[in-house]
Amino acid sequence: MTASGGFVAAVTDAAKRLFWKRADYRAVFGTPEGKRVLADILATAEMGRSPLAPGDALTTGVNVGMQNLAKLIAQTIDLGDRDIIILGKESPYGHQTEAQGGDAA
């Protein structure tokens, strides 16, 4: 196999993995239950707000991490920024985490 053949194979493998990743995410988050869970993830990450917590680098880091993970999921299923904000307001569970003062139950 030539060097370029190895590159093509690697690109093809990466494309296949991305295809199946997106298919799996869509299958999970495309169900009614998955949509509710996704709405809750987006609401909990507070995607419509700045992640900055002035004077608190740890909280800022946690907020940024939550938003990055939520955005990764949303982008994998091709949600646009507007849809991310709208869906994040539709959580049937509310959006407070235990750390934010919500109920642990």
Short mmCIF file of N, CA and C in Angstrom, two decimals:
data_model
loop_
_atom_site.label_atom_id
_atom_site.label_comp_id
_atom_site.label_asym_id
_atom_site.label_seq_id
_atom_site.Cartn_x
_atom_site.Cartn_y
_atom_site.Cartn_z
N MET A 1 0.85 -1.17 0.00
CA MET A 1 0.00 0.00 0.00
C MET A 1 0.90 1.23 0.00
N THR A 2 0.57 2.20 -0.80
CA THR A 2 1.35 3.43 -0.86
C THR A 2 0.97 4.34 0.28
N ALA A 3 1.80 5.35 0.48
CA ALA A 3 1.51 6.32 1.55
C ALA A 3 0.18 6.99 1.30
N SER A 4 -0.09 7.35 0.06
CA SER A 4 -1.37 8.02 -0.23
C SER A 4 -2.53 7.06 -0.06
N GLY A 5 -2.31 5.77 -0.35
CA GLY A 5 -3.36 4.77 -0.14
C GLY A 5 -3.71 4.63 1.32
N GLY A 6 -2.69 4.71 2.19
CA GLY A 6 -2.93 4.65 3.63
C GLY A 6 -3.72 5.86 4.11
N PHE A 7 -3.41 7.02 3.53
CA PHE A 7 -4.13 8.24 3.88
C PHE A 7 -5.59 8.12 3.48
N VAL A 8 -5.83 7.64 2.27
CA VAL A 8 -7.21 7.49 1.78
C VAL A 8 -7.97 6.51 2.66
N ALA A 9 -7.32 5.42 3.03
CA ALA A 9 -7.97 4.44 3.90
C ALA A 9 -8.30 5.05 5.26
N ALA A 10 -7.38 5.85 5.80
CA ALA A 10 -7.61 6.50 7.09
C ALA A 10 -8.76 7.48 7.00
N VAL A 11 -8.80 8.25 5.92
CA VAL A 11 -9.90 9.21 5.73
C VAL A 11 -11.22 8.47 5.59
N THR A 12 -11.21 7.39 4.83
CA THR A 12 -12.43 6.60 4.64
C THR A 12 -12.90 6.02 5.97
N ASP A 13 -11.97 5.50 6.77
CA ASP A 13 -12.34 4.95 8.08
C ASP A 13 -12.91 6.05 8.98
N ALA A 14 -12.28 7.22 8.97
CA ALA A 14 -12.76 8.34 9.79
C ALA A 14 -14.16 8.76 9.34
N ALA A 15 -14.39 8.80 8.04
CA ALA A 15 -15.70 9.17 7.52
C ALA A 15 -16.76 8.15 7.93
N LYS A 16 -16.40 6.88 7.89
CA LYS A 16 -17.34 5.83 8.32
C LYS A 16 -17.68 5.97 9.80
N ARG A 17 -16.65 6.22 10.63
CA ARG A 17 -16.89 6.38 12.06
C ARG A 17 -17.80 7.57 12.33
N LEU A 18 -17.55 8.68 11.63
CA LEU A 18 -18.39 9.87 11.80
C LEU A 18 -19.82 9.59 11.35
N PHE A 19 -19.98 8.90 10.23
CA PHE A 19 -21.31 8.55 9.73
C PHE A 19 -22.07 7.76 10.78
N TRP A 20 -21.44 6.72 11.34
CA TRP A 20 -22.13 5.87 12.31
C TRP A 20 -22.34 6.59 13.63
N LYS A 21 -21.41 7.45 14.02
CA LYS A 21 -21.60 8.24 15.23
C LYS A 21 -22.85 9.11 15.09
N ARG A 22 -22.94 9.81 13.97
CA ARG A 22 -24.11 10.67 13.75
C ARG A 22 -25.39 9.85 13.69
N ALA A 23 -25.33 8.70 13.03
CA ALA A 23 -26.52 7.84 12.94
C ALA A 23 -26.96 7.38 14.33
N ASP A 24 -26.00 6.98 15.15
CA ASP A 24 -26.32 6.52 16.51
C ASP A 24 -26.90 7.65 17.35
N TYR A 25 -26.28 8.83 17.30
CA TYR A 25 -26.78 9.98 18.07
C TYR A 25 -28.19 10.34 17.62
N ARG A 26 -28.42 10.34 16.31
CA ARG A 26 -29.76 10.67 15.81
C ARG A 26 -30.78 9.63 16.23
N ALA A 27 -30.37 8.36 16.24
CA ALA A 27 -31.29 7.30 16.67
C ALA A 27 -31.66 7.49 18.14
N VAL A 28 -30.69 7.81 18.96
CA VAL A 28 -30.95 7.99 20.40
C VAL A 28 -31.75 9.26 20.66
N PHE A 29 -31.26 10.39 20.13
CA PHE A 29 -31.89 11.67 20.43
C PHE A 29 -33.08 11.98 19.53
N GLY A 30 -33.39 11.09 18.60
CA GLY A 30 -34.55 11.27 17.73
C GLY A 30 -35.83 10.68 18.29
N THR A 31 -35.71 9.91 19.36
CA THR A 31 -36.89 9.34 20.00
C THR A 31 -37.53 10.41 20.89
N PRO A 32 -38.79 10.25 21.26
CA PRO A 32 -39.39 11.21 22.20
C PRO A 32 -38.62 11.30 23.51
N GLU A 33 -38.17 10.15 24.02
CA GLU A 33 -37.40 10.15 25.27
C GLU A 33 -36.06 10.86 25.06
N GLY A 34 -35.41 10.58 23.95
CA GLY A 34 -34.13 11.20 23.65
C GLY A 34 -34.25 12.71 23.49
N LYS A 35 -35.35 13.16 22.88
CA LYS A 35 -35.57 14.61 22.73
C LYS A 35 -35.74 15.27 24.08
N ARG A 36 -36.45 14.60 25.00
CA ARG A 36 -36.61 15.16 26.34
C ARG A 36 -35.28 15.23 27.07
N VAL A 37 -34.49 14.17 26.95
CA VAL A 37 -33.18 14.15 27.60
C VAL A 37 -32.27 15.22 26.99
N LEU A 38 -32.27 15.35 25.66
CA LEU A 38 -31.46 16.37 25.01
C LEU A 38 -31.88 17.77 25.46
N ALA A 39 -33.18 18.02 25.53
CA ALA A 39 -33.66 19.32 26.00
C ALA A 39 -33.16 19.58 27.41
N ASP A 40 -33.16 18.55 28.25
CA ASP A 40 -32.69 18.71 29.63
C ASP A 40 -31.18 18.97 29.67
N ILE A 41 -30.41 18.27 28.84
CA ILE A 41 -28.96 18.49 28.78
C ILE A 41 -28.68 19.94 28.37
N LEU A 42 -29.37 20.40 27.33
CA LEU A 42 -29.16 21.76 26.84
C LEU A 42 -29.59 22.80 27.87
N ALA A 43 -30.69 22.52 28.57
CA ALA A 43 -31.16 23.46 29.60
C ALA A 43 -30.18 23.49 30.78
N THR A 44 -29.71 22.32 31.19
CA THR A 44 -28.78 22.25 32.32
C THR A 44 -27.47 22.97 31.99
N ALA A 45 -27.04 22.88 30.74
CA ALA A 45 -25.80 23.56 30.31
C ALA A 45 -26.02 25.05 30.10
N GLU A 46 -27.26 25.50 30.19
CA GLU A 46 -27.61 26.92 30.02
C GLU A 46 -26.94 27.51 28.78
N MET A 47 -27.30 26.92 27.65
CA MET A 47 -26.65 27.28 26.39
C MET A 47 -26.89 28.72 25.96
N GLY A 48 -27.92 29.36 26.45
CA GLY A 48 -28.19 30.74 26.08
C GLY A 48 -27.48 31.77 26.94
N ARG A 49 -26.67 31.32 27.88
CA ARG A 49 -26.00 32.23 28.81
C ARG A 49 -24.49 32.11 28.69
N SER A 50 -23.82 33.15 29.11
CA SER A 50 -22.36 33.12 29.16
C SER A 50 -21.93 32.12 30.24
N PRO A 51 -20.89 31.35 29.98
CA PRO A 51 -20.42 30.41 30.98
C PRO A 51 -19.56 31.07 32.07
N LEU A 52 -19.26 32.34 31.91
CA LEU A 52 -18.35 33.01 32.83
C LEU A 52 -18.99 33.23 34.21
N ALA A 53 -18.22 32.91 35.22
CA ALA A 53 -18.59 33.18 36.60
C ALA A 53 -17.51 34.09 37.15
N PRO A 54 -17.74 35.40 37.12
CA PRO A 54 -16.68 36.35 37.52
C PRO A 54 -16.10 36.02 38.89
N GLY A 55 -14.77 35.96 38.93
CA GLY A 55 -14.08 35.69 40.18
C GLY A 55 -14.05 34.23 40.58
N ASP A 56 -14.59 33.35 39.75
CA ASP A 56 -14.65 31.93 40.11
C ASP A 56 -14.24 31.09 38.90
N ALA A 57 -12.94 30.86 38.79
CA ALA A 57 -12.40 30.13 37.63
C ALA A 57 -12.90 28.69 37.59
N LEU A 58 -13.08 28.06 38.73
CA LEU A 58 -13.54 26.67 38.76
C LEU A 58 -14.96 26.56 38.20
N THR A 59 -15.85 27.42 38.66
CA THR A 59 -17.22 27.39 38.16
C THR A 59 -17.26 27.71 36.68
N THR A 60 -16.45 28.68 36.25
CA THR A 60 -16.37 29.01 34.82
C THR A 60 -15.94 27.77 34.04
N GLY A 61 -14.93 27.07 34.53
CA GLY A 61 -14.46 25.86 33.84
C GLY A 61 -15.52 24.78 33.76
N VAL A 62 -16.25 24.59 34.85
CA VAL A 62 -17.33 23.60 34.85
C VAL A 62 -18.41 24.01 33.85
N ASN A 63 -18.79 25.29 33.85
CA ASN A 63 -19.81 25.77 32.93
C ASN A 63 -19.38 25.60 31.48
N VAL A 64 -18.13 25.94 31.18
CA VAL A 64 -17.61 25.80 29.81
C VAL A 64 -17.64 24.33 29.40
N GLY A 65 -17.23 23.44 30.30
CA GLY A 65 -17.25 22.01 30.00
C GLY A 65 -18.65 21.49 29.72
N MET A 66 -19.62 21.92 30.53
CA MET A 66 -21.01 21.50 30.32
C MET A 66 -21.51 21.99 28.97
N GLN A 67 -21.21 23.24 28.64
CA GLN A 67 -21.66 23.80 27.37
C GLN A 67 -20.97 23.12 26.19
N ASN A 68 -19.68 22.81 26.33
CA ASN A 68 -18.98 22.13 25.24
C ASN A 68 -19.56 20.76 24.96
N LEU A 69 -19.86 19.99 26.00
CA LEU A 69 -20.44 18.67 25.80
C LEU A 69 -21.83 18.77 25.18
N ALA A 70 -22.64 19.68 25.67
CA ALA A 70 -23.98 19.87 25.12
C ALA A 70 -23.89 20.28 23.65
N LYS A 71 -22.97 21.16 23.32
CA LYS A 71 -22.82 21.62 21.94
C LYS A 71 -22.31 20.49 21.05
N LEU A 72 -21.42 19.65 21.55
CA LEU A 72 -20.94 18.51 20.77
C LEU A 72 -22.10 17.59 20.40
N ILE A 73 -22.95 17.30 21.36
CA ILE A 73 -24.12 16.44 21.09
C ILE A 73 -25.01 17.11 20.06
N ALA A 74 -25.32 18.39 20.27
CA ALA A 74 -26.22 19.11 19.37
C ALA A 74 -25.65 19.20 17.96
N GLN A 75 -24.37 19.46 17.83
CA GLN A 75 -23.75 19.56 16.51
C GLN A 75 -23.69 18.20 15.82
N THR A 76 -23.52 17.15 16.59
CA THR A 76 -23.47 15.81 16.00
C THR A 76 -24.80 15.45 15.34
N ILE A 77 -25.89 15.96 15.87
CA ILE A 77 -27.20 15.69 15.25
C ILE A 77 -27.66 16.87 14.40
N ASP A 78 -26.73 17.78 14.09
CA ASP A 78 -26.96 18.91 13.18
C ASP A 78 -27.97 19.93 13.67
N LEU A 79 -28.01 20.19 14.97
CA LEU A 79 -28.84 21.28 15.48
C LEU A 79 -28.09 22.59 15.30
N GLY A 80 -28.76 23.60 14.82
CA GLY A 80 -28.15 24.92 14.71
C GLY A 80 -28.20 25.65 16.05
N ASP A 81 -27.47 26.76 16.13
CA ASP A 81 -27.41 27.52 17.38
C ASP A 81 -28.79 27.95 17.86
N ARG A 82 -29.63 28.41 16.95
CA ARG A 82 -30.98 28.86 17.32
C ARG A 82 -31.78 27.69 17.91
N ASP A 83 -31.70 26.53 17.28
CA ASP A 83 -32.42 25.36 17.77
C ASP A 83 -31.91 24.90 19.12
N ILE A 84 -30.60 25.05 19.35
CA ILE A 84 -30.01 24.68 20.64
C ILE A 84 -30.64 25.52 21.75
N ILE A 85 -30.76 26.82 21.52
CA ILE A 85 -31.32 27.72 22.54
C ILE A 85 -32.80 27.40 22.76
N ILE A 86 -33.54 27.23 21.68
CA ILE A 86 -34.99 26.96 21.79
C ILE A 86 -35.24 25.64 22.51
N LEU A 87 -34.54 24.60 22.08
CA LEU A 87 -34.76 23.28 22.70
C LEU A 87 -34.34 23.30 24.17
N GLY A 88 -33.30 24.06 24.49
CA GLY A 88 -32.85 24.15 25.87
C GLY A 88 -33.86 24.79 26.79
N LYS A 89 -34.81 25.53 26.23
CA LYS A 89 -35.87 26.14 27.04
C LYS A 89 -37.07 25.22 27.19
N GLU A 90 -37.03 24.05 26.53
CA GLU A 90 -38.18 23.14 26.51
C GLU A 90 -38.01 21.93 27.42
N SER A 91 -37.05 21.95 28.32
CA SER A 91 -36.84 20.80 29.18
C SER A 91 -38.08 20.55 30.04
N PRO A 92 -38.60 19.34 30.00
CA PRO A 92 -39.78 19.03 30.83
C PRO A 92 -39.41 18.83 32.30
N TYR A 93 -38.12 18.83 32.61
CA TYR A 93 -37.67 18.53 33.97
C TYR A 93 -37.22 19.76 34.74
N GLY A 94 -37.26 20.94 34.14
CA GLY A 94 -36.63 22.11 34.74
C GLY A 94 -35.16 22.04 34.35
N HIS A 95 -34.34 22.91 34.87
CA HIS A 95 -32.95 22.85 34.44
C HIS A 95 -31.94 23.04 35.55
N GLN A 96 -32.34 23.00 36.79
CA GLN A 96 -31.37 23.15 37.86
C GLN A 96 -30.69 21.82 38.15
N THR A 97 -29.38 21.85 38.22
CA THR A 97 -28.65 20.67 38.65
C THR A 97 -28.58 20.68 40.17
N GLU A 98 -28.17 19.59 40.74
CA GLU A 98 -28.02 19.52 42.19
C GLU A 98 -27.05 20.60 42.67
N ALA A 99 -25.97 20.80 41.91
CA ALA A 99 -24.97 21.81 42.29
C ALA A 99 -25.54 23.22 42.21
N GLN A 100 -26.55 23.43 41.36
CA GLN A 100 -27.16 24.74 41.21
C GLN A 100 -28.29 24.95 42.22
N GLY A 101 -28.55 23.98 43.05
CA GLY A 101 -29.57 24.15 44.06
C GLY A 101 -30.85 23.39 43.77
N GLY A 102 -30.84 22.52 42.77
CA GLY A 102 -32.01 21.73 42.44
C GLY A 102 -32.14 20.54 43.36
N ASP A 103 -33.21 19.82 43.22
CA ASP A 103 -33.43 18.65 44.05
C ASP A 103 -32.53 17.51 43.60
N ALA A 104 -32.05 16.74 44.53
CA ALA A 104 -31.20 15.60 44.23
C ALA A 104 -32.02 14.42 43.74
N ALA A 105 -33.31 14.41 44.02
CA ALA A 105 -34.15 13.26 43.68
C ALA A 105 -34.47 13.16 42.24
#
